Amino acid sequence: MNMRSTSFVLLIFILCTPSVHTKGLLSSVILEAANSAVSLFTTISDLFQISTEKNELQLLAETLSELKHNLKIGLNSLLIRLEKSIYQNALTRYIDKINSCKKDYFNYVANPSDAAKRNLVKCSDIMESVRPLGNLLSGQRIFDSHPLFDLYKDGEGVCNGSAIESISKNLFADYVIGCTVASTIEAFENGVNTTLYGNECKDTISKVITYMRRLYSDCALPSCKTFHCSVQSLFGEIPPTSSQDLYSKLSEMYPWLNFLVFKLSKRGKVTAGGNFSIGHYDSHWINGYQYDIFFFDAYIQIIKESLNYSIAIEVPEELYDGHYFGNSTMTKIYFNGLTLTTFVGYASENNALCNDTSEYIRECHGTGTSNTLYGKVHIILIFVVLMYVL
Ligand SMILES: *[C@@H]1O[C@H](CO)[C@@H](O)[C@H](O)[C@H]1NC(C)=O
Ligand SMILES: *[C@@H]1O[C@H](CO)[C@@H](O)[C@H](O)[C@H]1NC(C)=O
Ligand SMILES: *[C@@H]1O[C@H](CO)[C@@H](O)[C@H](O)[C@H]1NC(C)=O
Ligand SMILES: *[C@@H]1O[C@H](CO)[C@@H](O)[C@H](O)[C@H]1NC(C)=O
Ligand SMILES: *[C@@H]1O[C@H](CO)[C@@H](O)[C@H](O)[C@H]1NC(C)=O
Ligand SMILES: *[C@@H]1O[C@H](CO)[C@@H](O)[C@H](O)[C@H]1NC(C)=O
């Protein structure tokens, strides 16, 4: 999988570059990796491991501190949502504790005097505030409340993807910063080779990643039904300026889905064939352009090289006005004399998300437009194209 290989490249870089360079690299990579919480957490998990071994945790802490400034939705919005519950009080206390210890920690690393060290050691109980954050992020309840991210599900179980992404990244950054402080103090008190807290944090981080994946797969199914209507209201609020713009807005709303976006200059039919099942929001007309959105599991990436599942998408040649595939790639094929351009790609596994088109709700409240029926596949032509490619 791509994100594993990204972390691997990172690993190599970090092992090979001197610390001065590591810092810039960490920042740029982590800020870039901010696309999806699960891939960000996986990267951070590897970095935490390496940084612990190399005793370079402060670079990671600084990067995470910086990352928090780039997130759209801050923790305040979460605390407001929790209203005046014990839950809110406790969470506020944990976060305040971590923030105050983070300051002492950065003071100490900037100027490791005895006074700064004494000050930092006062945070030796920080794990009592760090641990509950890890529990929340890995789906456990505290104080008999609901799991945290249930706050971001509506009545139909549809998750607010952008809020879950921001809040989880925020809390995760605090969690790992807290782990850094705890490991540092532990090393003062028990010698550099004690890694009790480091190990506890590593275990929890992997639980968080497992939980987030499960959460996203639970979020995915209800969101398929309402996909059309949510996208229509998104279009209503802020029409997309390009295929890429639309892709990034969709990825932010639906971190559990991946997309292929097509833009047409006139109304026309875009169809998909092949044995890879894919969701399709077809023929959305806005501001003089038509957009067609194909959607599938975020863990699947479509590539040009032949794999077990194939997909071929046909677009009327004279209407085609661009596309954006994110990190997927497809081969563009145009036969002289045919009026269709075909994009061919492959996946190693079939998509199981949003593949049941009869489940889609197409009549949306509050929007005037209604959509045409799911495109019928030009099976024969696509078969011909696939044979040509193979
Ligand atoms: C998702 O949550 C954010 C932050 O609470 C909010 O601004 C946004 O309107 C929500 N989106 C939806 C679709 O409910
Ligand atoms: C820590 O462990 C390393 C390798 O296991 C060893 O070389 C080093 O002497 C140990 N340091 C202390 C302070 O125990
Ligand atoms: C790229 O695709 C993979 C699926 O192979 C996905 O896990 C990863 O998050 C994607 N990366 C980005 C930056 O979208
Ligand atoms: C792909 O197909 C081949 C034979 O058609 C099969 O042996 C292999 O197990 C399949 N791979 C996957 C990942 O399904
Ligand atoms: C899917 O279609 C491709 C190309 O037509 C073919 O090679 C592959 O065997 C098919 N896979 C399955 C699982 O049917
Ligand atoms: C859609 O995905 C489900 C699993 O969620 C699978 O059982 C089904 O066969 C898939 N349908 C198609 C048309 O691929």
CSV table of C-alpha atoms and ligand atoms in Angstrom, one decimal:
chain,number,residue,atom,x,y,z
A,1,MET,CA,0.0,0.0,0.0
A,2,ASN,CA,1.1,3.5,-0.9
A,3,MET,CA,1.1,5.0,2.6
A,4,ARG,CA,3.3,2.2,3.9
A,5,SER,CA,5.8,2.9,1.2
A,6,THR,CA,5.7,6.6,2.0
A,7,SER,CA,6.5,5.9,5.6
A,8,PHE,CA,9.3,3.6,4.5
A,9,VAL,CA,10.8,6.3,2.3
A,10,LEU,CA,10.5,8.6,5.3
A,11,LEU,CA,12.2,6.1,7.5
A,12,ILE,CA,15.2,5.8,5.1
A,13,PHE,CA,15.4,9.6,4.9
A,14,ILE,CA,15.4,10.1,8.6
A,15,LEU,CA,18.0,7.4,9.2
A,16,CYS,CA,20.2,8.9,6.5
A,17,THR,CA,20.0,12.6,7.1
A,18,PRO,CA,21.6,14.6,9.8
A,19,SER,CA,19.2,16.1,12.4
A,20,VAL,CA,19.4,19.6,11.0
A,21,HIS,CA,17.8,18.3,7.8
A,22,THR,CA,15.4,16.0,9.6
A,23,LYS,CA,13.5,18.9,11.0
A,24,GLY,CA,12.6,20.5,7.7
A,25,LEU,CA,11.7,17.1,6.3
A,26,LEU,CA,9.5,16.2,9.2
A,27,SER,CA,7.6,19.4,8.9
A,28,SER,CA,7.0,19.3,5.2
A,29,VAL,CA,6.2,15.6,5.2
A,30,ILE,CA,3.8,15.7,8.1
A,31,LEU,CA,2.1,18.8,6.8
A,32,GLU,CA,1.6,17.1,3.5
A,33,ALA,CA,0.6,13.8,5.0
A,34,ALA,CA,-2.2,15.7,6.7
A,35,ASN,CA,-4.5,14.4,3.9
A,36,SER,CA,-6.0,11.5,5.8
A,37,ALA,CA,-6.0,10.9,9.6
A,38,VAL,CA,-5.2,7.2,9.2
A,39,SER,CA,-2.2,7.8,6.9
A,40,LEU,CA,-1.0,10.7,9.0
A,41,PHE,CA,-1.2,8.5,12.2
A,42,THR,CA,0.7,5.7,10.5
A,43,THR,CA,3.5,8.1,9.5
A,44,ILE,CA,3.6,9.5,13.0
A,45,SER,CA,3.7,6.1,14.5
A,46,ASP,CA,6.8,5.3,12.5
A,47,LEU,CA,8.4,8.6,13.3
A,48,PHE,CA,7.6,8.1,17.0
A,49,GLN,CA,9.4,4.8,16.9
A,50,ILE,CA,12.5,6.1,15.1
A,51,SER,CA,12.6,9.3,17.2
A,52,THR,CA,12.5,7.3,20.4
A,53,GLU,CA,15.4,5.2,19.3
A,54,LYS,CA,17.4,8.1,18.1
A,55,ASN,CA,16.5,10.3,21.1
A,56,GLU,CA,15.2,13.0,18.8
A,57,LEU,CA,11.7,13.3,20.1
A,58,GLN,CA,11.8,17.1,20.3
A,59,LEU,CA,11.7,17.4,16.5
A,60,LEU,CA,8.6,15.3,16.4
A,61,ALA,CA,7.0,17.3,19.2
A,62,GLU,CA,7.8,20.6,17.4
A,63,THR,CA,6.4,19.3,14.1
A,64,LEU,CA,3.2,18.1,15.8
A,65,SER,CA,2.8,21.4,17.5
A,66,GLU,CA,3.1,23.1,14.1
A,67,LEU,CA,0.6,20.6,12.6
A,68,LYS,CA,-2.1,21.7,15.0
A,69,HIS,CA,-2.0,25.2,13.6
A,70,ASN,CA,-2.8,23.9,10.2
A,71,LEU,CA,-6.0,22.1,11.2
A,72,LYS,CA,-9.3,23.7,10.2
A,73,ILE,CA,-11.4,22.8,13.2
A,74,GLY,CA,-9.9,23.4,16.6
A,75,LEU,CA,-10.5,21.5,19.8
A,76,ASN,CA,-12.7,24.4,21.1
A,77,SER,CA,-15.4,23.3,18.8
A,78,LEU,CA,-15.3,19.9,20.4
A,79,LEU,CA,-15.3,21.3,23.9
A,80,ILE,CA,-18.3,23.5,23.0
A,81,ARG,CA,-20.1,20.4,21.6
A,82,LEU,CA,-19.6,18.6,24.9
A,83,GLU,CA,-21.4,21.3,26.7
A,84,LYS,CA,-21.1,21.4,30.5
A,85,SER,CA,-20.5,17.8,31.2
A,86,ILE,CA,-17.9,16.1,33.4
A,87,TYR,CA,-16.6,14.9,30.2
A,88,GLN,CA,-15.9,18.4,29.0
A,89,ASN,CA,-14.3,19.4,32.3
A,90,ALA,CA,-12.0,16.4,32.3
A,91,LEU,CA,-11.0,16.8,28.6
A,92,THR,CA,-10.3,20.5,29.2
A,93,ARG,CA,-8.1,19.5,32.2
A,94,TYR,CA,-6.2,16.9,30.2
A,95,ILE,CA,-5.5,19.2,27.3
A,96,ASP,CA,-4.5,22.1,29.6
A,97,LYS,CA,-2.1,19.9,31.4
A,98,ILE,CA,-0.5,18.7,28.2
A,99,ASN,CA,-0.2,22.2,26.9
A,100,SER,CA,1.4,23.5,30.0
A,101,CYS,CA,3.9,20.6,30.1
A,102,LYS,CA,4.6,21.1,26.4
A,103,LYS,CA,5.7,24.7,27.3
A,104,ASP,CA,8.0,23.4,30.1
A,105,TYR,CA,9.4,20.8,27.7
A,106,PHE,CA,10.1,23.3,24.9
A,107,ASN,CA,11.7,25.6,27.5
A,108,TYR,CA,13.9,22.8,28.7
A,109,VAL,CA,15.0,21.7,25.2
A,110,ALA,CA,15.8,25.3,24.2
A,111,ASN,CA,17.8,25.8,27.3
A,112,PRO,CA,18.5,22.6,29.3
A,113,SER,CA,19.4,24.3,32.6
A,114,ASP,CA,18.8,22.7,36.0
A,115,ALA,CA,16.0,25.1,36.7
A,116,ALA,CA,14.2,24.2,33.4
A,117,LYS,CA,14.7,20.5,34.2
A,118,ARG,CA,13.3,20.9,37.7
A,119,ASN,CA,10.3,22.6,36.2
A,120,LEU,CA,9.8,19.9,33.6
A,121,VAL,CA,10.0,17.1,36.2
A,122,LYS,CA,6.9,18.6,37.9
A,123,CYS,CA,5.1,17.1,34.9
A,124,SER,CA,6.0,13.5,35.9
A,125,ASP,CA,2.3,12.7,36.4
A,126,ILE,CA,1.5,13.8,32.8
A,127,MET,CA,0.5,10.2,31.7
A,128,GLU,CA,-2.6,10.6,33.8
A,129,SER,CA,-3.8,13.2,31.3
A,130,VAL,CA,-2.2,11.6,28.2
A,131,ARG,CA,-3.7,8.1,28.8
A,132,PRO,CA,-7.3,9.1,28.6
A,133,LEU,CA,-6.8,10.9,25.3
A,134,GLY,CA,-5.3,7.6,23.9
A,135,ASN,CA,-8.4,5.8,25.2
A,136,LEU,CA,-10.8,8.2,23.6
A,137,LEU,CA,-9.0,8.1,20.3
A,138,SER,CA,-9.0,4.3,20.3
A,139,GLY,CA,-12.8,4.3,20.8
A,140,GLN,CA,-13.1,3.6,24.5
A,141,ARG,CA,-15.6,5.4,26.6
A,142,ILE,CA,-14.7,7.5,29.5
A,143,PHE,CA,-17.2,8.5,32.2
A,144,ASP,CA,-19.9,6.2,30.7
A,145,SER,CA,-20.2,8.6,27.8
A,146,HIS,CA,-20.6,7.6,24.2
A,147,PRO,CA,-17.5,7.0,22.1
A,148,LEU,CA,-16.2,10.4,21.3
A,149,PHE,CA,-16.8,10.4,17.5
A,150,ASP,CA,-20.5,9.5,18.0
A,151,LEU,CA,-20.8,13.3,18.5
A,152,TYR,CA,-20.0,13.7,14.9
A,153,LYS,CA,-22.7,11.3,13.5
A,154,ASP,CA,-26.1,12.5,12.5
A,155,GLY,CA,-29.4,10.7,13.1
A,156,GLU,CA,-28.8,8.3,10.2
A,157,GLY,CA,-25.3,7.4,11.3
A,158,VAL,CA,-23.7,9.6,8.7
A,159,CYS,CA,-20.3,10.9,10.0
A,160,ASN,CA,-19.1,14.4,9.6
A,161,GLY,CA,-15.7,13.4,8.0
A,162,SER,CA,-14.0,16.8,8.0
A,163,ALA,CA,-14.8,17.3,11.7
A,164,ILE,CA,-13.7,13.8,12.7
A,165,GLU,CA,-10.4,14.3,10.7
A,166,SER,CA,-9.6,17.6,12.4
A,167,ILE,CA,-10.6,16.6,15.9
A,168,SER,CA,-8.8,13.3,15.8
A,169,LYS,CA,-5.6,14.9,14.4
A,170,ASN,CA,-5.7,17.6,17.1
A,171,LEU,CA,-6.2,15.1,19.9
A,172,PHE,CA,-3.6,12.7,18.4
A,173,ALA,CA,-1.0,15.5,18.2
A,174,ASP,CA,-1.6,16.3,21.8
A,175,TYR,CA,-1.4,12.6,22.7
A,176,VAL,CA,2.0,12.1,21.0
A,177,ILE,CA,3.3,15.4,22.4
A,178,GLY,CA,2.3,14.2,25.9
A,179,CYS,CA,4.0,10.8,25.2
A,180,THR,CA,7.2,12.7,24.3
A,181,VAL,CA,7.2,14.7,27.5
A,182,ALA,CA,6.4,11.5,29.5
A,183,SER,CA,9.3,9.6,27.9
A,184,THR,CA,11.7,12.4,28.4
A,185,ILE,CA,10.9,12.7,32.1
A,186,GLU,CA,11.0,8.9,32.4
A,187,ALA,CA,14.5,9.0,31.0
A,188,PHE,CA,15.7,11.6,33.5
A,189,GLU,CA,14.3,9.6,36.4
A,190,ASN,CA,15.1,6.0,35.4
A,191,GLY,CA,17.9,6.3,32.8
A,192,VAL,CA,17.8,6.6,29.1
A,193,ASN,CA,17.1,3.0,28.5
A,194,THR,CA,13.7,2.9,30.2
A,195,THR,CA,11.0,2.9,27.7
A,196,LEU,CA,7.9,2.0,29.6
A,197,TYR,CA,5.9,5.0,28.5
A,198,GLY,CA,7.4,4.9,25.0
A,199,ASN,CA,6.1,1.3,24.7
A,200,GLU,CA,2.7,2.0,26.1
A,201,CYS,CA,2.3,4.9,23.7
A,202,LYS,CA,3.4,2.8,20.7
A,203,ASP,CA,0.8,0.2,21.6
A,204,THR,CA,-1.9,2.8,22.0
A,205,ILE,CA,-1.0,4.4,18.7
A,206,SER,CA,-1.5,1.2,16.9
A,207,LYS,CA,-4.8,0.7,18.6
A,208,VAL,CA,-5.9,4.2,17.5
A,209,ILE,CA,-5.0,3.4,13.9
A,210,THR,CA,-7.0,0.1,14.0
A,211,TYR,CA,-9.9,1.9,15.5
A,212,MET,CA,-9.9,4.8,13.0
A,213,ARG,CA,-10.0,2.3,10.2
A,214,ARG,CA,-13.0,0.5,11.7
A,215,LEU,CA,-14.7,3.8,12.4
A,216,TYR,CA,-14.2,4.9,8.8
A,217,SER,CA,-15.6,1.6,7.4
A,218,ASP,CA,-18.6,2.0,9.7
A,219,CYS,CA,-19.0,5.6,8.5
A,220,ALA,CA,-18.8,4.6,4.9
A,221,LEU,CA,-22.0,2.7,4.4
A,222,PRO,CA,-24.5,5.2,5.6
A,223,SER,CA,-22.7,7.9,3.7
A,224,CYS,CA,-23.2,6.1,0.4
A,225,LYS,CA,-27.0,6.5,0.6
A,226,THR,CA,-26.8,10.3,1.1
A,227,PHE,CA,-23.8,10.9,-1.0
A,228,HIS,CA,-25.8,12.5,-3.9
A,229,CYS,CA,-27.7,14.9,-1.7
A,230,SER,CA,-24.6,15.9,0.4
A,231,VAL,CA,-22.7,16.6,-2.8
A,232,GLN,CA,-25.6,18.6,-4.2
A,233,SER,CA,-25.7,20.8,-1.2
A,234,LEU,CA,-21.9,21.2,-1.4
A,235,PHE,CA,-22.3,22.3,-5.0
A,236,GLY,CA,-25.1,24.7,-3.9
A,237,GLU,CA,-22.9,26.3,-1.3
A,238,ILE,CA,-19.6,26.6,-3.1
A,239,PRO,CA,-19.5,25.4,-6.7
A,240,PRO,CA,-16.2,23.7,-7.6
A,241,THR,CA,-13.7,25.7,-9.6
A,242,SER,CA,-12.1,22.6,-11.2
A,243,SER,CA,-11.9,18.8,-11.0
A,244,GLN,CA,-9.0,19.0,-8.5
A,245,ASP,CA,-10.9,21.5,-6.3
A,246,LEU,CA,-13.9,19.1,-6.3
A,247,TYR,CA,-11.6,16.2,-5.5
A,248,SER,CA,-10.1,17.9,-2.5
A,249,LYS,CA,-13.4,19.0,-1.1
A,250,LEU,CA,-14.8,15.5,-1.5
A,251,SER,CA,-11.8,13.9,0.2
A,252,GLU,CA,-12.1,16.3,3.1
A,253,MET,CA,-15.8,15.4,3.5
A,254,TYR,CA,-15.3,11.7,2.9
A,255,PRO,CA,-11.9,10.6,4.2
A,256,TRP,CA,-13.1,6.9,3.8
A,257,LEU,CA,-13.6,7.3,0.0
A,258,ASN,CA,-11.3,7.8,-3.0
A,259,PHE,CA,-12.5,9.5,-6.1
A,260,LEU,CA,-12.2,9.9,-9.9
A,261,VAL,CA,-13.6,13.2,-11.1
A,262,PHE,CA,-14.4,14.1,-14.7
A,263,LYS,CA,-15.4,17.5,-16.1
A,264,LEU,CA,-17.3,18.0,-19.3
A,265,SER,CA,-18.0,21.1,-21.3
A,266,LYS,CA,-21.5,20.1,-22.3
A,267,ARG,CA,-24.1,17.6,-21.1
A,268,GLY,CA,-23.1,14.0,-21.9
A,269,LYS,CA,-22.9,10.5,-20.7
A,270,VAL,CA,-19.9,9.1,-18.8
A,271,THR,CA,-20.0,5.3,-18.3
A,272,ALA,CA,-17.9,2.8,-16.4
A,273,GLY,CA,-17.3,-0.8,-17.3
A,274,GLY,CA,-15.0,-3.6,-16.2
A,275,ASN,CA,-15.2,-5.9,-13.2
A,276,PHE,CA,-14.2,-3.3,-10.6
A,277,SER,CA,-17.4,-2.1,-8.9
A,278,ILE,CA,-17.6,1.6,-8.4
A,279,GLY,CA,-20.0,4.2,-7.2
A,280,HIS,CA,-21.1,6.9,-9.6
A,281,TYR,CA,-22.6,10.3,-9.2
A,282,ASP,CA,-23.4,11.1,-12.8
A,283,SER,CA,-24.1,14.2,-14.8
A,284,HIS,CA,-24.1,17.0,-12.3
A,285,TRP,CA,-24.5,20.2,-14.2
A,286,ILE,CA,-23.3,23.4,-12.6
A,287,ASN,CA,-22.0,26.8,-13.9
A,288,GLY,CA,-21.9,25.6,-17.5
A,289,TYR,CA,-20.0,22.4,-16.8
A,290,GLN,CA,-20.9,18.8,-16.1
A,291,TYR,CA,-19.1,16.8,-13.3
A,292,ASP,CA,-19.1,13.1,-13.0
A,293,ILE,CA,-17.8,11.6,-9.8
A,294,PHE,CA,-16.8,8.0,-9.3
A,295,PHE,CA,-16.2,6.9,-5.8
A,296,PHE,CA,-14.7,3.8,-4.0
A,297,ASP,CA,-12.9,2.7,-0.9
A,298,ALA,CA,-10.1,5.1,0.2
A,299,TYR,CA,-7.7,2.1,0.8
A,300,ILE,CA,-7.9,1.2,-2.9
A,301,GLN,CA,-5.7,3.0,-5.4
A,302,ILE,CA,-6.3,2.6,-9.1
A,303,ILE,CA,-3.1,2.2,-11.2
A,304,LYS,CA,-2.1,1.7,-14.8
A,305,GLU,CA,-0.4,-1.6,-14.4
A,306,SER,CA,-2.5,-4.7,-15.0
A,307,LEU,CA,-4.0,-6.2,-11.8
A,308,ASN,CA,-7.0,-8.5,-11.0
A,309,TYR,CA,-9.7,-5.9,-11.3
A,310,SER,CA,-10.2,-3.6,-14.2
A,311,ILE,CA,-12.1,-0.4,-14.8
A,312,ALA,CA,-12.7,1.4,-18.1
A,313,ILE,CA,-14.4,4.8,-18.1
A,314,GLU,CA,-15.7,6.2,-21.3
A,315,VAL,CA,-16.1,10.0,-21.9
A,316,PRO,CA,-17.5,11.6,-25.1
A,317,GLU,CA,-14.3,12.9,-26.7
A,318,GLU,CA,-15.6,16.3,-27.8
A,319,LEU,CA,-17.1,17.1,-24.4
A,320,TYR,CA,-14.2,16.1,-22.2
A,321,ASP,CA,-12.8,19.0,-20.4
A,322,GLY,CA,-10.4,17.5,-17.8
A,323,HIS,CA,-10.2,15.1,-14.9
A,324,TYR,CA,-8.6,14.7,-11.5
A,325,PHE,CA,-7.7,11.3,-10.1
A,326,GLY,CA,-5.8,12.1,-6.9
A,327,ASN,CA,-3.2,9.5,-6.4
A,328,SER,CA,-4.8,7.1,-8.9
A,329,THR,CA,-3.5,6.7,-12.4
A,330,MET,CA,-5.2,5.5,-15.6
A,331,THR,CA,-4.2,5.1,-19.2
A,332,LYS,CA,-6.0,7.4,-21.6
A,333,ILE,CA,-6.9,5.7,-24.9
A,334,TYR,CA,-8.4,7.3,-27.9
A,335,PHE,CA,-9.2,5.4,-31.1
A,336,ASN,CA,-9.3,7.4,-34.3
A,337,GLY,CA,-12.8,7.5,-35.6
A,338,LEU,CA,-14.5,6.7,-32.3
A,339,THR,CA,-16.2,9.5,-30.5
A,340,LEU,CA,-15.2,8.3,-27.0
A,341,THR,CA,-12.0,8.7,-24.9
A,342,THR,CA,-11.5,5.7,-22.6
A,343,PHE,CA,-9.5,5.7,-19.3
A,344,VAL,CA,-8.3,2.3,-18.2
A,345,GLY,CA,-7.0,1.4,-14.8
A,346,TYR,CA,-6.6,-1.6,-12.4
A,347,ALA,CA,-7.0,-2.4,-8.7
A,348,SER,CA,-5.7,-5.3,-6.7
A,349,GLU,CA,-9.0,-5.8,-4.9
A,350,ASN,CA,-12.6,-5.1,-5.7
A,351,ASN,CA,-14.4,-2.1,-4.2
A,352,ALA,CA,-17.1,-3.1,-1.7
A,353,LEU,CA,-18.2,0.5,-0.7
A,354,CYS,CA,-21.1,2.3,-2.3
A,355,ASN,CA,-21.4,-0.3,-5.1
A,356,ASP,CA,-25.1,-0.9,-4.7
A,357,THR,CA,-26.6,1.8,-6.8
A,358,SER,CA,-30.2,1.0,-5.8
A,359,GLU,CA,-29.4,2.2,-2.3
A,360,TYR,CA,-28.6,5.8,-3.4
A,361,ILE,CA,-31.1,8.4,-2.5
A,362,ARG,CA,-31.5,10.8,-5.4
A,363,GLU,CA,-34.4,12.9,-4.4
A,364,CYS,CA,-32.9,15.6,-2.2
A,365,HIS,CA,-34.7,18.1,-0.1
A,366,GLY,CA,-34.0,21.7,-0.7
A,367,THR,CA,-32.3,21.3,-4.1
A,368,GLY,CA,-34.2,21.6,-7.4
A,369,THR,CA,-32.0,19.4,-9.5
A,370,SER,CA,-32.7,15.7,-10.0
A,371,ASN,CA,-30.4,13.3,-11.6
A,372,THR,CA,-30.5,11.0,-14.5
A,373,LEU,CA,-30.4,7.3,-14.0
A,374,TYR,CA,-27.3,5.4,-13.3
A,375,GLY,CA,-25.3,5.1,-16.6
A,376,LYS,CA,-25.7,1.9,-18.5
A,377,VAL,CA,-22.4,0.3,-19.4
A,378,HIS,CA,-21.3,-0.1,-23.0
A,379,ILE,CA,-20.1,-3.5,-22.2
A,380,ILE,CA,-19.1,-4.6,-25.7
A,381,LEU,CA,-17.1,-1.5,-26.5
A,382,ILE,CA,-15.3,-1.6,-23.1
A,383,PHE,CA,-14.6,-5.3,-23.6
A,384,VAL,CA,-13.0,-4.4,-26.9
A,385,VAL,CA,-10.9,-1.7,-25.3
A,386,LEU,CA,-9.8,-4.0,-22.5
A,387,MET,CA,-8.8,-6.7,-25.0
A,388,TYR,CA,-6.8,-4.0,-26.9
A,389,VAL,CA,-5.0,-3.0,-23.7
A,390,LEU,CA,-4.2,-6.5,-22.6
B,1,LIG,C1,-19.1,19.2,10.2
B,1,LIG,O1,-18.6,19.8,11.4
B,1,LIG,C2,-18.1,21.1,11.3
B,1,LIG,C3,-17.5,21.5,12.6
B,1,LIG,O2,-18.4,21.2,13.7
B,1,LIG,C4,-19.3,22.0,10.8
B,1,LIG,O3,-18.7,23.3,10.6
B,1,LIG,C5,-19.8,21.5,9.5
B,1,LIG,O4,-20.9,22.3,9.1
B,1,LIG,C6,-20.3,20.1,9.7
B,1,LIG,N1,-20.7,19.5,8.4
B,1,LIG,C7,-21.8,18.9,8.2
B,1,LIG,C8,-22.0,18.4,6.8
B,1,LIG,O5,-22.6,18.7,9.1
B,2,LIG,C1,21.5,1.6,27.1
B,2,LIG,O1,21.5,0.5,26.2
B,2,LIG,C2,22.5,0.5,25.3
B,2,LIG,C3,22.3,-0.7,24.3
B,2,LIG,O2,21.4,-1.6,24.8
B,2,LIG,C4,23.8,0.3,26.0
B,2,LIG,O3,24.9,0.3,25.1
B,2,LIG,C5,24.0,1.5,26.9
B,2,LIG,O4,25.2,1.4,27.7
B,2,LIG,C6,22.8,1.6,27.9
B,2,LIG,N1,22.9,2.9,28.6
B,2,LIG,C7,22.7,2.9,30.0
B,2,LIG,C8,22.8,4.3,30.6
B,2,LIG,O5,22.3,1.9,30.6
B,3,LIG,C1,-3.1,7.1,-1.9
B,3,LIG,O1,-3.7,5.9,-2.0
B,3,LIG,C2,-3.6,5.0,-0.9
B,3,LIG,C3,-4.3,3.7,-1.3
B,3,LIG,O2,-3.4,2.8,-1.9
B,3,LIG,C4,-4.3,5.6,0.3
B,3,LIG,O3,-4.2,4.7,1.4
B,3,LIG,C5,-3.5,6.9,0.6
B,3,LIG,O4,-4.1,7.5,1.7
B,3,LIG,C6,-3.6,7.8,-0.6
B,3,LIG,N1,-2.8,9.0,-0.4
B,3,LIG,C7,-3.2,10.2,-0.6
B,3,LIG,C8,-2.3,11.3,-0.3
B,3,LIG,O5,-4.4,10.4,-0.9
B,4,LIG,C1,-5.4,-12.6,-9.0
B,4,LIG,O1,-5.8,-13.6,-9.9
B,4,LIG,C2,-5.0,-14.7,-9.9
B,4,LIG,C3,-5.4,-15.6,-11.1
B,4,LIG,O2,-6.4,-15.1,-11.8
B,4,LIG,C4,-5.0,-15.4,-8.6
B,4,LIG,O3,-4.2,-16.5,-8.5
B,4,LIG,C5,-4.6,-14.4,-7.5
B,4,LIG,O4,-4.8,-15.0,-6.2
B,4,LIG,C6,-5.5,-13.1,-7.6
B,4,LIG,N1,-5.0,-12.2,-6.6
B,4,LIG,C7,-5.8,-11.6,-5.7
B,4,LIG,C8,-5.1,-10.6,-4.8
B,4,LIG,O5,-7.0,-11.8,-5.7
B,5,LIG,C1,-11.4,-8.8,-14.3
B,5,LIG,O1,-11.2,-8.4,-15.7
B,5,LIG,C2,-9.8,-8.5,-16.1
B,5,LIG,C3,-9.6,-7.9,-17.4
B,5,LIG,O2,-10.7,-8.1,-18.2
B,5,LIG,C4,-9.4,-10.0,-16.0
B,5,LIG,O3,-8.1,-10.1,-16.4
B,5,LIG,C5,-9.6,-10.5,-14.6
B,5,LIG,O4,-9.4,-11.9,-14.6
B,5,LIG,C6,-11.0,-10.2,-14.1
B,5,LIG,N1,-11.0,-10.5,-12.7
B,5,LIG,C7,-11.9,-11.2,-12.1
B,5,LIG,C8,-11.8,-11.4,-10.6
B,5,LIG,O5,-12.9,-11.6,-12.7
B,6,LIG,C1,-20.7,-4.9,-3.4
B,6,LIG,O1,-20.0,-5.1,-2.2
B,6,LIG,C2,-20.5,-6.2,-1.4
B,6,LIG,C3,-19.8,-6.2,-0.1
B,6,LIG,O2,-20.1,-5.1,0.6
B,6,LIG,C4,-20.3,-7.5,-2.2
B,6,LIG,O3,-20.9,-8.5,-1.5
B,6,LIG,C5,-21.0,-7.4,-3.5
B,6,LIG,O4,-20.8,-8.5,-4.3
B,6,LIG,C6,-20.6,-6.1,-4.3
B,6,LIG,N1,-21.4,-5.9,-5.5
B,6,LIG,C7,-20.9,-5.8,-6.7
B,6,LIG,C8,-21.8,-5.5,-7.8
B,6,LIG,O5,-19.7,-5.9,-6.8
